[in-house]
mmCIF file with all atom_site columns, C-alpha atoms in Angstrom:
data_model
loop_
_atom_site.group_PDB
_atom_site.id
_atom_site.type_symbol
_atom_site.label_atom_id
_atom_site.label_alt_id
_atom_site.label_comp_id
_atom_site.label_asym_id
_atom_site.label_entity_id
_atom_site.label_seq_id
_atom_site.pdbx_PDB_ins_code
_atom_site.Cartn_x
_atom_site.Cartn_y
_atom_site.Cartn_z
_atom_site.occupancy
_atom_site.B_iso_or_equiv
_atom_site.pdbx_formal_charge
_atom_site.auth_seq_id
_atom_site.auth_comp_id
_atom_site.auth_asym_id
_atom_site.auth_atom_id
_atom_site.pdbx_PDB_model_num
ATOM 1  C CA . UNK Z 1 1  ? -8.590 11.369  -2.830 1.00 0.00 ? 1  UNK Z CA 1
ATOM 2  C CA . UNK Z 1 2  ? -9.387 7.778   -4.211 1.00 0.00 ? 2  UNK Z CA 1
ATOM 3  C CA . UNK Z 1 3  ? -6.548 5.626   -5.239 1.00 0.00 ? 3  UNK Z CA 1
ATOM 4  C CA . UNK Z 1 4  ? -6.330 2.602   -6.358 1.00 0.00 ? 4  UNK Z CA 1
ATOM 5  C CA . UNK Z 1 5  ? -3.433 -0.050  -6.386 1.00 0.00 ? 5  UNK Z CA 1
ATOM 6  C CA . UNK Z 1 6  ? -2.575 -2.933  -7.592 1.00 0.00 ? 6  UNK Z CA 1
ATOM 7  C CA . UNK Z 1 7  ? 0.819  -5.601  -7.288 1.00 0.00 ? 7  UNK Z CA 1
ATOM 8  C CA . UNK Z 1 8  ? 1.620  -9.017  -7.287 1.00 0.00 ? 8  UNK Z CA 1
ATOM 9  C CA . UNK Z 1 9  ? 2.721  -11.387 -5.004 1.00 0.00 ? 9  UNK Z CA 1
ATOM 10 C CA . UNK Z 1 10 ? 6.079  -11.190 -5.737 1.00 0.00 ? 10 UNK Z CA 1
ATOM 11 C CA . UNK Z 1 11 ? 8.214  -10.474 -2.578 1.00 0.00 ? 11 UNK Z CA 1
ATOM 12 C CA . UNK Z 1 12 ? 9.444  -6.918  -4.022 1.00 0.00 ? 12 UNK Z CA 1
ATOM 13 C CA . UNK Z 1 13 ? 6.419  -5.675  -4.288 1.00 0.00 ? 13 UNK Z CA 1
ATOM 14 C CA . UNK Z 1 14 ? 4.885  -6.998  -1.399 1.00 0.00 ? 14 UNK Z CA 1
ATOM 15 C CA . UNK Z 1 15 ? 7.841  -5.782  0.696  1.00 0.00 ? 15 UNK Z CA 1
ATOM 16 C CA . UNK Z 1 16 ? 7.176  -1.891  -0.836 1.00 0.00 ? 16 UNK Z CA 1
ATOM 17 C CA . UNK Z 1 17 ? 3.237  -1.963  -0.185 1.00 0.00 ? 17 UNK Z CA 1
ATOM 18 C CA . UNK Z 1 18 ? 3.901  -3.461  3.242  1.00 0.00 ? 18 UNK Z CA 1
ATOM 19 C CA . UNK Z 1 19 ? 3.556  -0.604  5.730  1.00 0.00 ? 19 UNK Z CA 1
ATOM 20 C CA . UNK Z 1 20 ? 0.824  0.899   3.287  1.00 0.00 ? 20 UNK Z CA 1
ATOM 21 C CA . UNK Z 1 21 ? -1.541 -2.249  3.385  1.00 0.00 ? 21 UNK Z CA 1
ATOM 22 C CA . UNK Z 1 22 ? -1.124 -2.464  7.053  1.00 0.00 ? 22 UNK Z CA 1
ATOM 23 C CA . UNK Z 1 23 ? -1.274 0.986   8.012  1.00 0.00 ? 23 UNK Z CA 1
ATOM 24 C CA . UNK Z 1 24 ? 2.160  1.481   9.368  1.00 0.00 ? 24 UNK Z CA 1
ATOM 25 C CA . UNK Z 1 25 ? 2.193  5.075   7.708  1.00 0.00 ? 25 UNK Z CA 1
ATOM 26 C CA . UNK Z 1 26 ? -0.461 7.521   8.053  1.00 0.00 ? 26 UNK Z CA 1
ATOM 27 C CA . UNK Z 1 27 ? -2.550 7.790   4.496  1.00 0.00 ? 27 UNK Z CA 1
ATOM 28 C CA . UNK Z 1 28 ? -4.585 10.961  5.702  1.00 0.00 ? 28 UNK Z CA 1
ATOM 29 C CA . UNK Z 1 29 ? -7.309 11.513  3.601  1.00 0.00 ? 29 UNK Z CA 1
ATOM 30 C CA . UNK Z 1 30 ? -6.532 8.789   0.659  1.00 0.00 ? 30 UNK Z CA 1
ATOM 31 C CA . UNK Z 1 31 ? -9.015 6.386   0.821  1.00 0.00 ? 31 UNK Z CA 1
#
């Protein structure tokens, strides 16, 4: 599955999208 995402650089959102930008959690097949 394809999804896209987009925040801003606002601390709250950067601190939600963390472990997903950095790969901390596993995404399986999103890409």
């Amino acid at each position: 599955m394809k999804l896209s995402l987009g925040f801003s650089p606002c601390p709250n959102d950067t601190f939600i999208f963390d472990a997903l930008v950095n790969k901390k959690i596993d995404t399986e097949d999103l890409e």
